[in-house]
Each structure stands twice: as structure tokens, then as C-alpha cells.
Coordinates of C-alpha atoms and ligand atoms in Angstrom, one line a residue:
X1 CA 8.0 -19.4 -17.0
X2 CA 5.1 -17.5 -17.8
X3 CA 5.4 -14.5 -20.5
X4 CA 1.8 -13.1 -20.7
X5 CA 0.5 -11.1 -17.8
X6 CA -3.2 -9.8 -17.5
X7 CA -3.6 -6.8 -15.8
X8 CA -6.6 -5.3 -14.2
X9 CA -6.5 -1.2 -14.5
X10 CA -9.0 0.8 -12.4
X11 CA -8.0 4.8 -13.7
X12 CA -10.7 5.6 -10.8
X13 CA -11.5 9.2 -10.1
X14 CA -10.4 13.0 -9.8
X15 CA -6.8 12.7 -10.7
X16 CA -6.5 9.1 -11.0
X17 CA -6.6 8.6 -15.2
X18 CA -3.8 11.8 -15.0
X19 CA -1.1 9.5 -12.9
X20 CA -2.5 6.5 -14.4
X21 CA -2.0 6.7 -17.6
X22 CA 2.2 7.6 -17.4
X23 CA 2.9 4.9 -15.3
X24 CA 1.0 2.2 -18.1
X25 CA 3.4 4.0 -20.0
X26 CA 6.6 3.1 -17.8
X27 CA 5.2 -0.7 -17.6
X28 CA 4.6 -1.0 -21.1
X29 CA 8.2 0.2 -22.1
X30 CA 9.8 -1.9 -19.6
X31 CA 7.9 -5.1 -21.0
X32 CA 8.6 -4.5 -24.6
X33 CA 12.3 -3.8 -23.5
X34 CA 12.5 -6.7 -21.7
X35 CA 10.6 -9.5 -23.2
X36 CA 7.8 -10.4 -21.5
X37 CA 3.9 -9.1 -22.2
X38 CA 1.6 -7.4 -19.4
X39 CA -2.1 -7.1 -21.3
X40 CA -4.2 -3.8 -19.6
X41 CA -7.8 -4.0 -19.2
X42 CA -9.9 -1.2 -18.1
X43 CA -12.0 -1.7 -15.9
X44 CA -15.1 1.0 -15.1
X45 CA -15.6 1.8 -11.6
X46 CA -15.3 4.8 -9.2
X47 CA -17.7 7.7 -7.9
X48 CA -18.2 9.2 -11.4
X49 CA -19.2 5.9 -12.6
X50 CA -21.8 5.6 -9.8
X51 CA -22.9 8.9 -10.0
X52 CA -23.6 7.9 -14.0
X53 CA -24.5 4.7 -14.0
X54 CA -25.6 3.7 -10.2
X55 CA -23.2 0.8 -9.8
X56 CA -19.4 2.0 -8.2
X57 CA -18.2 -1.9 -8.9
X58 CA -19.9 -3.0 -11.8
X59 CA -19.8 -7.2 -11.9
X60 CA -17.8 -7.6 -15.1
X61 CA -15.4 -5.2 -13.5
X62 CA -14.9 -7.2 -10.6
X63 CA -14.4 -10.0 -12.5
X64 CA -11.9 -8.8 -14.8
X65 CA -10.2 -8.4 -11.5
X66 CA -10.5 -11.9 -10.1
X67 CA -8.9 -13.2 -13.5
X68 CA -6.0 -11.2 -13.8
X69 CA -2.7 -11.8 -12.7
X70 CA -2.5 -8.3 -10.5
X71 CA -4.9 -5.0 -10.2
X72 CA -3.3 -1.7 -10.5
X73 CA -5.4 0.9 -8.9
X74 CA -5.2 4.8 -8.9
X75 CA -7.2 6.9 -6.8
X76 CA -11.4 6.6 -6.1
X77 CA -14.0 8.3 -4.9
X78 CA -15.1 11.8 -4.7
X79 CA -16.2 13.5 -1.9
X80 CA -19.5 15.4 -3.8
X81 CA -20.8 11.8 -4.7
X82 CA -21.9 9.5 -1.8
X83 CA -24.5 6.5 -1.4
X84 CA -28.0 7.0 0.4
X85 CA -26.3 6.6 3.9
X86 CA -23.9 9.5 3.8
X87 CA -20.2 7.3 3.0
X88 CA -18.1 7.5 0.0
X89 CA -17.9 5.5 -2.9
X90 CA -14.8 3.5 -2.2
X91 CA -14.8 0.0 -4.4
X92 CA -11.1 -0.6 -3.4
X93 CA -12.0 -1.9 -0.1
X94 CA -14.7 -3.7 -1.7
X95 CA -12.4 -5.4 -3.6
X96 CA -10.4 -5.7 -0.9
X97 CA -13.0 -7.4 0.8
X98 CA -14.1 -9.2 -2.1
X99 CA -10.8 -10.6 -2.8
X100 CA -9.9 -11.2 0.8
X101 CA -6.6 -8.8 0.5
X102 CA -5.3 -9.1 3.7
X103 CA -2.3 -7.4 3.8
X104 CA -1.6 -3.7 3.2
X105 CA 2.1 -3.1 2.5
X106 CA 3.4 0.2 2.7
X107 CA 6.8 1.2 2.6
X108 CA 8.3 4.4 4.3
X109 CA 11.7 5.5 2.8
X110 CA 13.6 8.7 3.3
X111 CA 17.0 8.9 1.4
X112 CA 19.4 11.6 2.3
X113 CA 18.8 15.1 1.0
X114 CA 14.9 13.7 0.7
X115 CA 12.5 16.7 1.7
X116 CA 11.0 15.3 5.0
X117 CA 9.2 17.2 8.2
X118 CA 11.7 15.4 10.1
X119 CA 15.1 16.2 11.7
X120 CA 17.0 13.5 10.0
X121 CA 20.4 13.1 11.4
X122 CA 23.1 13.5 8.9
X123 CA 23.8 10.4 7.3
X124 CA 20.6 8.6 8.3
X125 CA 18.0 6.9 6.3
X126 CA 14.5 5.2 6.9
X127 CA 13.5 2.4 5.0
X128 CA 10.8 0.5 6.9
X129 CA 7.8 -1.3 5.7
X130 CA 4.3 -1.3 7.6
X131 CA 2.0 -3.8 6.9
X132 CA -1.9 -2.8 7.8
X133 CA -4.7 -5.8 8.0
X134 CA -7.2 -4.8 5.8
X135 CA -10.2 -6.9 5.9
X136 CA -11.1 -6.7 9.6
X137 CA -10.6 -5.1 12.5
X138 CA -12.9 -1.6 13.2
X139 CA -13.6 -1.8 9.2
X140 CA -15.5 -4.7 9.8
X141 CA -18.5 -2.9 10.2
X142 CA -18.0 -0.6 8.0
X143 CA -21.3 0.7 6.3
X144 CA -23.3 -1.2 8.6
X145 CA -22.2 0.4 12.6
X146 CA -25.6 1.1 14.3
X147 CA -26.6 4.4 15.4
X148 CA -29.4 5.8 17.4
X149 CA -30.7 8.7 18.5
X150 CA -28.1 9.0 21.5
X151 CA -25.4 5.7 20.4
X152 CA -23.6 4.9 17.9
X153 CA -21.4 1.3 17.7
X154 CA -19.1 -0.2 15.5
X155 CA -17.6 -3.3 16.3
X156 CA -13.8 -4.1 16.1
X157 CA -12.9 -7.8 14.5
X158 CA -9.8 -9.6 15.0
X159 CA -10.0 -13.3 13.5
X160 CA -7.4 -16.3 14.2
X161 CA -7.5 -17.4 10.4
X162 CA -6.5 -13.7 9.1
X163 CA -4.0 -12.8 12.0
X164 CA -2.2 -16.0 11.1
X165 CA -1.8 -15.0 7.5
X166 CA -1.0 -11.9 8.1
X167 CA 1.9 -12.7 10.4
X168 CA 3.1 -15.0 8.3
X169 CA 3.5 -12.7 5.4
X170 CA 5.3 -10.1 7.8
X171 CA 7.7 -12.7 8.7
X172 CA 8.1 -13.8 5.2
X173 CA 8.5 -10.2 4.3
X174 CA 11.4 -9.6 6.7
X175 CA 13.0 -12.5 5.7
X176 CA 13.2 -11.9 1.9
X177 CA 14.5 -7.9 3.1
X178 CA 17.4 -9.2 5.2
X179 CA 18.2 -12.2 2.5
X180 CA 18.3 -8.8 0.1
X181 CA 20.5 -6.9 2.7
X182 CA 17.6 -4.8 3.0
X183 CA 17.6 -4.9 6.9
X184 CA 18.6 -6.9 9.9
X185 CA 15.1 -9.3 9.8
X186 CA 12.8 -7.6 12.7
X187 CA 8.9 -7.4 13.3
X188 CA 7.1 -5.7 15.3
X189 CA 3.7 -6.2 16.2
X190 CA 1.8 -2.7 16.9
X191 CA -1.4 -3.3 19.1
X192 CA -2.8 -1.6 22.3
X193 CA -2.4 -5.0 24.0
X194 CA -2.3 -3.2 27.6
X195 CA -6.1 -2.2 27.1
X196 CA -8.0 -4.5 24.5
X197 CA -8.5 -8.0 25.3
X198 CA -8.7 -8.0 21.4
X199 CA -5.2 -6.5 21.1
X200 CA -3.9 -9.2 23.8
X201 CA -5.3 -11.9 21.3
X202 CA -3.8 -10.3 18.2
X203 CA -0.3 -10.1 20.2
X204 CA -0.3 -13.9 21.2
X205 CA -1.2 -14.8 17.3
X206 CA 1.9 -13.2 16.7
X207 CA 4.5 -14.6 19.2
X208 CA 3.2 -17.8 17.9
X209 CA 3.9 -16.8 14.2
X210 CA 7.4 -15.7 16.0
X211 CA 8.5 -18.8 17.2
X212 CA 8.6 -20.5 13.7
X213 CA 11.1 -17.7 12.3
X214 CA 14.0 -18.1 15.0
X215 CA 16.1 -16.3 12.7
X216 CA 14.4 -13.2 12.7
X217 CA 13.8 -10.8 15.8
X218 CA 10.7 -9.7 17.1
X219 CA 8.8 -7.5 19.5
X220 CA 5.9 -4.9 20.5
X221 CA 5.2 -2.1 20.7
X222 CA 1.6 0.1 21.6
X223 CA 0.7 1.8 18.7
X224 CA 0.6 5.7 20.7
X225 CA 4.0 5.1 21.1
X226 CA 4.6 3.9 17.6
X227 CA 3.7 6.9 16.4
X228 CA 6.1 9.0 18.6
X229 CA 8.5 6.6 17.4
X230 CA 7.9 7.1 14.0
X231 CA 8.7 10.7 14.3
X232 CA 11.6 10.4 16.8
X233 CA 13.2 7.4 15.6
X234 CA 11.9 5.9 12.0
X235 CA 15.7 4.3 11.0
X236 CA 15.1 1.7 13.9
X237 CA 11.9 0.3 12.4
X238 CA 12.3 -2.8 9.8
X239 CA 9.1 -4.5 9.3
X240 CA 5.7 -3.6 11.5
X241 CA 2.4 -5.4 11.3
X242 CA -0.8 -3.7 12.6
X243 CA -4.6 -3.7 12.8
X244 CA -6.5 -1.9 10.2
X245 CA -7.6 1.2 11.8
X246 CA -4.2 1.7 13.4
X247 CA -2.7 0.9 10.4
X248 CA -4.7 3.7 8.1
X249 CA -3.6 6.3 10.6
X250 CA 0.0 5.1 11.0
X251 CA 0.3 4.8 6.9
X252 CA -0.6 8.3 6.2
X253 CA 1.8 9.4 8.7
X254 CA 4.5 7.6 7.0
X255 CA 4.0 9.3 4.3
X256 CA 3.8 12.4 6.0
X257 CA 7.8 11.6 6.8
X258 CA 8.6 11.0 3.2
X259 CA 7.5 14.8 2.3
X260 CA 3.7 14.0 1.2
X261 CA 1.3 11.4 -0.2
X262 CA 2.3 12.0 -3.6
X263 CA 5.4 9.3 -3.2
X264 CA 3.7 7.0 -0.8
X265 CA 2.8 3.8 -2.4
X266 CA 0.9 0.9 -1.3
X267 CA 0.0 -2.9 -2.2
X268 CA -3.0 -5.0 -0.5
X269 CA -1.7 -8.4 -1.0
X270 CA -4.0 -11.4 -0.4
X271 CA -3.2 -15.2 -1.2
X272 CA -4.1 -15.3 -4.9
X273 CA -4.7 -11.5 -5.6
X274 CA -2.6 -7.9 -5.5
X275 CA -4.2 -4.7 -6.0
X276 CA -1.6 -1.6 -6.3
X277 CA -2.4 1.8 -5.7
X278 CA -1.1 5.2 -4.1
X279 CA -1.6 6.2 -0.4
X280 CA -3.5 9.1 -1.6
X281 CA -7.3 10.0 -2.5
X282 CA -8.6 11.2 -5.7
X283 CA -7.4 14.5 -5.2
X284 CA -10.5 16.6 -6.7
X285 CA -8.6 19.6 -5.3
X286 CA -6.2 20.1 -8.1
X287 CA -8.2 17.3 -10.9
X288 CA -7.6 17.9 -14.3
X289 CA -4.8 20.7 -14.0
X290 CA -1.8 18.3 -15.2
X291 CA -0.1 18.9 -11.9
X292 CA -0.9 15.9 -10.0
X293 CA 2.6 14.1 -8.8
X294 CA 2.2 10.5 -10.6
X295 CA 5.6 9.2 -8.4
X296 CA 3.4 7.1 -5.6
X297 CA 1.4 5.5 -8.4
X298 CA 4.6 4.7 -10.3
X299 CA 6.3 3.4 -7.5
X300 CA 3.0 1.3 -7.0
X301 CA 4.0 0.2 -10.1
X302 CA 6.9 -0.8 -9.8
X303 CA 5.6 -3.2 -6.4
X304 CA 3.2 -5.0 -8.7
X305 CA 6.7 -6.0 -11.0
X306 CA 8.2 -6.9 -8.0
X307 CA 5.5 -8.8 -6.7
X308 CA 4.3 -10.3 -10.1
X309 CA 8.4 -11.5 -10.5
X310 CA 8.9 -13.0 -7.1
X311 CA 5.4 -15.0 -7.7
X312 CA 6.1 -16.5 -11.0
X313 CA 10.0 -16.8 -10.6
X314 CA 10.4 -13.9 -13.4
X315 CA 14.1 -12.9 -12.1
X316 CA 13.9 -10.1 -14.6
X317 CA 10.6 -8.7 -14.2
X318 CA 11.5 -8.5 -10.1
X319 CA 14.4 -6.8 -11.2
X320 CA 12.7 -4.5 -13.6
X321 CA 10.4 -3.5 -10.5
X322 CA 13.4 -2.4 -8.5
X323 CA 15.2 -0.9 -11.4
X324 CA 11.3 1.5 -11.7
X325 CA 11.7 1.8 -8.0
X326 CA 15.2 3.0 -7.9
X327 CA 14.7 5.4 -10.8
X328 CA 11.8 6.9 -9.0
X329 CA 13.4 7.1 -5.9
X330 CA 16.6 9.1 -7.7
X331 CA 14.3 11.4 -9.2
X332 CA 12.5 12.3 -5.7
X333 CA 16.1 12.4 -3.8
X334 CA 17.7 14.5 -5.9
X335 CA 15.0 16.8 -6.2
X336 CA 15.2 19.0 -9.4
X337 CA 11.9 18.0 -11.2
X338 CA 9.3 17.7 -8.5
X339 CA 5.5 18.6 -8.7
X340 CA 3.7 21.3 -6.6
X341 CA 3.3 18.7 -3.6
X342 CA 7.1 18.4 -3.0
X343 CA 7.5 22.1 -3.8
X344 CA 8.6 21.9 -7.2
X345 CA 6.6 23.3 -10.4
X346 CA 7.0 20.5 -12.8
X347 CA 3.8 19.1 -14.3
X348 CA 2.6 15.3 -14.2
X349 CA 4.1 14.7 -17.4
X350 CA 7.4 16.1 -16.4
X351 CA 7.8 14.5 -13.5
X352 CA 6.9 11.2 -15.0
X353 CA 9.3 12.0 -18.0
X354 CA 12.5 12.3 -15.6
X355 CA 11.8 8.9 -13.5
X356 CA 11.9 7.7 -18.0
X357 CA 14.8 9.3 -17.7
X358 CA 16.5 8.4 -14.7
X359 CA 15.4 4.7 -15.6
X360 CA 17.3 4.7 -19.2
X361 CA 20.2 5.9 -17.8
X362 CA 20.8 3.5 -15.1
Ligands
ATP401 P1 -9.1 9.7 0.7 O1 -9.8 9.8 2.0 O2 -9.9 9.3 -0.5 O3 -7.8 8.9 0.8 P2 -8.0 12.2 1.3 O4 -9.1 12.9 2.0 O5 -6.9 11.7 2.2 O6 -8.6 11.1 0.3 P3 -6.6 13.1 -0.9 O7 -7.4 13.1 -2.1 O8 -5.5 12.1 -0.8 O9 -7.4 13.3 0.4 O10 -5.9 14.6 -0.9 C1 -5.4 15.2 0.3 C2 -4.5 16.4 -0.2 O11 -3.3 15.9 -0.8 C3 -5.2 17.3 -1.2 O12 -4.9 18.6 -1.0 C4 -4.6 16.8 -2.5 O13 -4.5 17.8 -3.5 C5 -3.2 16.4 -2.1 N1 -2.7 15.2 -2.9 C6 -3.1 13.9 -2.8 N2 -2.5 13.2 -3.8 C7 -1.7 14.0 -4.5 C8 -0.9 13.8 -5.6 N3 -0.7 12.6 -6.2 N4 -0.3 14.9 -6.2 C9 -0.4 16.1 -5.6 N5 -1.2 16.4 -4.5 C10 -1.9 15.3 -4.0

């Protein structure tokens, strides 16, 4: 079994180094404790590093993070700073491009007494998992839509090979949650099947990923009504697998259910490479103030142990990925040292002190 993990680490922009550097912090101590070596690299990239330099993805960069075992990412890109045509500096989907990271995993989960905008009925929770495609469909054009003087087009791409991966890894992913006792093993495929010919394609990719997992359930649903779901009824949702843009949208509202995008994590998961990074943007609104919540980063984290553990059978770096996960989770649900976000007044370091804290004492 491996011992010696390289790891990639974009601090990216705005308040990115701030929530960066505590959750290196959490890594490293949970290495040392437990035996095993993750080696950071820095890596230079971002809006600030374009606006200095002209490059956003300089090559060695980007190979750093084709060598390394996992890429932990913070936030990037600031909206003063923007190439010739007018869009953002954004090198984590060119890296998601680049690295052909298919699948964007992002986990919803409201524990009770969890701040949420929703009416949660007592005794309920939501732990569901959405997983976006984030190579293709309408982001396949991105930077490159045509426009004239009275059209504009961009074109939406749904590909056989990547559909196929991507419903595998669902499946797989639903399997290893009810094997965990996560959940009851369901997907659901979110399209707009009734109106795209594209959609109708995506959807019969996916009952033919269905038929080879008769042990787990499966179904649709249109991705308007997903999102009424999502408010009216997140606890029945286990695993759901959608189309890039649908997927963006749908992500940011699930974080919108778990109180803000300060706790939502994220991973885009490819074949041979993992890049983890927070839901949210650079954040240049509050840069620089030490108040930035670092929780969605750490639990982030804690995703690329868990990922990194499962991959190389490393029962007890998985394990230290859901201990950093649970200890994170305690610290949001029981609420008494939360940043300005969640409506508490701790700082960045206090709040990444207390998931230390939480995670020493379980
Ligand atoms: P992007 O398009 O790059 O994802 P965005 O436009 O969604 O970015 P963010 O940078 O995510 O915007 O910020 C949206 C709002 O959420 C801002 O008011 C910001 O201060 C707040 N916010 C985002 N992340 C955090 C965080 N970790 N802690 C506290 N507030 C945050």
C-alpha cells in the first residue's frame, strides 16, 4: 500500500489562500497522526496571477497537476480581471477540461438543528449527492459561442463515451452509499427529456447504465421539477446525475438548502484525476478580512482522503476523510462557532480551530 501522496494545491484567489491554508493544516496533522505522507505543491494560477503575469494556467502548473495523486483547489477568479473577450479567468474548468474530470460530486446534507431556508420536518434529514457532468454539455462552447450583431449561439454537447462514464460512476456511487448504510441505492437521472432530443439521448444512455445494476433502483425526473423537489422534498433524493448546465444551477441551490456556500463542498472526479474545491467563488466581497468560513473547503478536504483511501485501498486514510467530515459536520450542526455566512461572528481561524477540536475529541 502506498505511503507517499503528492498533492497538487491551487490557493487561487480573493479568499482562497485564507481557507486554504487551515485545511493543509487539518491534512497535515491527520497524516502525521496517522502514518502516512501527503507532499503539497503550490501551484501558481488564478486571476491575480494573470493579471501579473499574463498566463491564468501556467504549464508547469498544470503539470504538477497531471502528476499528482489528487488537486485540492480553493476558489479562482476575480471579477475586476477578465481576458480580451469579456469572461473570467477560471483555470479550474480548464483543468477540468484538460484532465477530462467528468464527474462533479456534490453532496447536500442537512442534519437536524442545521440552519437551512427550508421547513424541515422534525426529525428529518437530507443527505443526497448530485453529480453534474462537467466537460460537455452547454459548456462545451464555452469561450468560443458565436455572436452577431442580432444572434448569439452556443451549442449544447452530450457525448455516448462521457454519458457512459458518468453513469457508471453514479451507479458505482450509490452502490458504495447503500453498502455504507448511507441510503437505500437509487439514481435519478435529471434531464428535460420531454423537449430535447439531446435529453432523450442522455436518458436512454442511462437506462442502459441501469440495467447492469439490478440491485439498485432508478428513475427520472425533469430537471424544473427537480428543483421544486429539492425544496419540497430533499430527504427522498439518494444519488442524481445531470447535465452540466443543469447541474451548476441545481448545485448552488443545494447549497442554498444547507444554509450557504460556505459548507458546500465539491469534487470533479475523472478516471485518473480529482480536483477538490468549495461550491463557492473567490469571494472578493469580504477578501482579506479573516472572516471567510473555511468549512466547504475543509470538508473538500476531507473528500479528497476519502477519495485518495478508497483508490489506493488506504482503509485508514478513507476513514480519516470521514472522521474530517464528521468533525466538520458537528461543528456546523451544533452551531456555536460559526462565521458571518451562517450568522455567527467567529473568524476563519476560529472556525477552523473548533472542526480541530471537534476532530480530537472524537
Ligand atoms: P463564482 O461565479 O466564481 O462561483 P459567485 O459569483 O458565485 O462566484 P462567490 O464568490 O461564491 O460568488 O460569492 C457569493 C457570495 O457568497 C458573496 O457575498 C460572498 O462573500 C459569499 N461567500 C462565498 N463563499 C464564502 C465563504 N467561504 N465564506 C463566507 N462568505 C462566502
Amino acid at each position: 500500500m502506498k505511503k507517499n501522496y503528492d498533492i497538487a494545491v491551487f490557493h487561487g484567489d480573493g479568499i482562497g489562500p485564507e481557507i486554504m491554508a487551515p485545511t493543509v493544516s487539518l491534512l497535515r496533522d491527520l497524516a502525521q497522526t496517522s502514518g502516512y505522507q501527503l507532499a503539497f505543491t503550490d501551484c501558481a494560477a488564478g486571476a491575480a496571477h494573470y493579471a501579473e503575469t499574463g498566463d491564468s494556467l501556467p504549464n508547469a502548473s498544470m503539470e504538477t497537476a497531471r502528476q499528482s495523486d489528487a488537486i485540492l483547489l480553493s476558489a479562482m477568479g476575480l471579477p475586476s480581471v477578465r481576458y480580451p473577450d469579456g469572461t473570467e479567468i477560471s483555470p479550474q474548468i480548464d483543468l477540468r477540461k484538460a484532465l477530462n474530470l467528468f464527474a462533479g460530486v456534490r453532496p447536500v446534507r442537512i442534519f437536524p438543528g442545521q440552519k437551512t431556508p427550508l421547513n424541515m420536518p422534525e426529525g428529518r434529514e437530507v443527505d443526497f449527492v448530485l453529480i453534474r457532468e462537467s466537460t460537455e454539455g452547454l459548456f462545451h462552447t464555452q469561450g468560443c459561442g458565436e455572436v452577431t450583431e442580432n444572434e448569439a449561439r452556443e451549442t449544447l454537447l452530450i457525448t455516448r463515451e462521457t454519458s457512459e462514464l458518468l453513469f457508471k460512476f453514479a451507479f458505482d456511487l450509490a452502490r458504495t452509499r447503500k453498502e455504507t448504510g448511507r441510503s437505500a441505492g437509487r439514481v435519478t437521472c435529471v434531464d428535460k427529456a420531454n423537449v430535447f432530443r439531446a435529453f432523450a439521448f442522455f436518458r436512454e444512455l442511462f437506462d442502459a447504465e441501469a440495467t447492469r445494476h439490478p440491485d439498485l433502483t432508478s428513475d427520472h425526473a425533469y430537471v424544473d421539477a427537480t428543483a421544486l423537489w429539492f425544496v419540497q422534498k430533499p430527504w427522498d433524493f439518494d444519488v442524481l446525475v445531470t447535465e452540466n448546465m443543469f447541474g451548476d444551477i441545481l448545485s448552488d441551490l443545494g447549497a442554498g438548502l444547507m444554509g450557504g456556500l460556505g459548507v458546500a463542498p465539491s469534487a470533479d472526479i475523472g478516471l485518473n484525476h480529482a480536483v477538490f474545491q468549495p461550491c463557492h467563488g473567490s469571494a472578493p466581497d469580504i477578501a482579506g478580512q479573516g472572516i471567510a468560513n473555511p468549512l466547504a473547503m475543509i470538508l473538500s478536504g476531507a473528500m479528497m482522503l476519502e477519495w485518495l483511501g478508497l483508490r489506493h485501498d488506504h482503509a485508514v486514510m478513507a476513514a480519516d476523510g470521514v472522521r474530517l467530515r464528521t468533525a466538520t459536520e458537528a461543528v456546523i450542526a451544533q452551531g456555536a462557532v460559526l462565521t458571518g455566512d451562517l450568522g455567527g461572528s467567529a473568524t476563519t481561524t476560529e472556525a477552523a480551530t473548533a472542526v480541530a477540536t471537534a476532530l480530537r475529541e472524537s
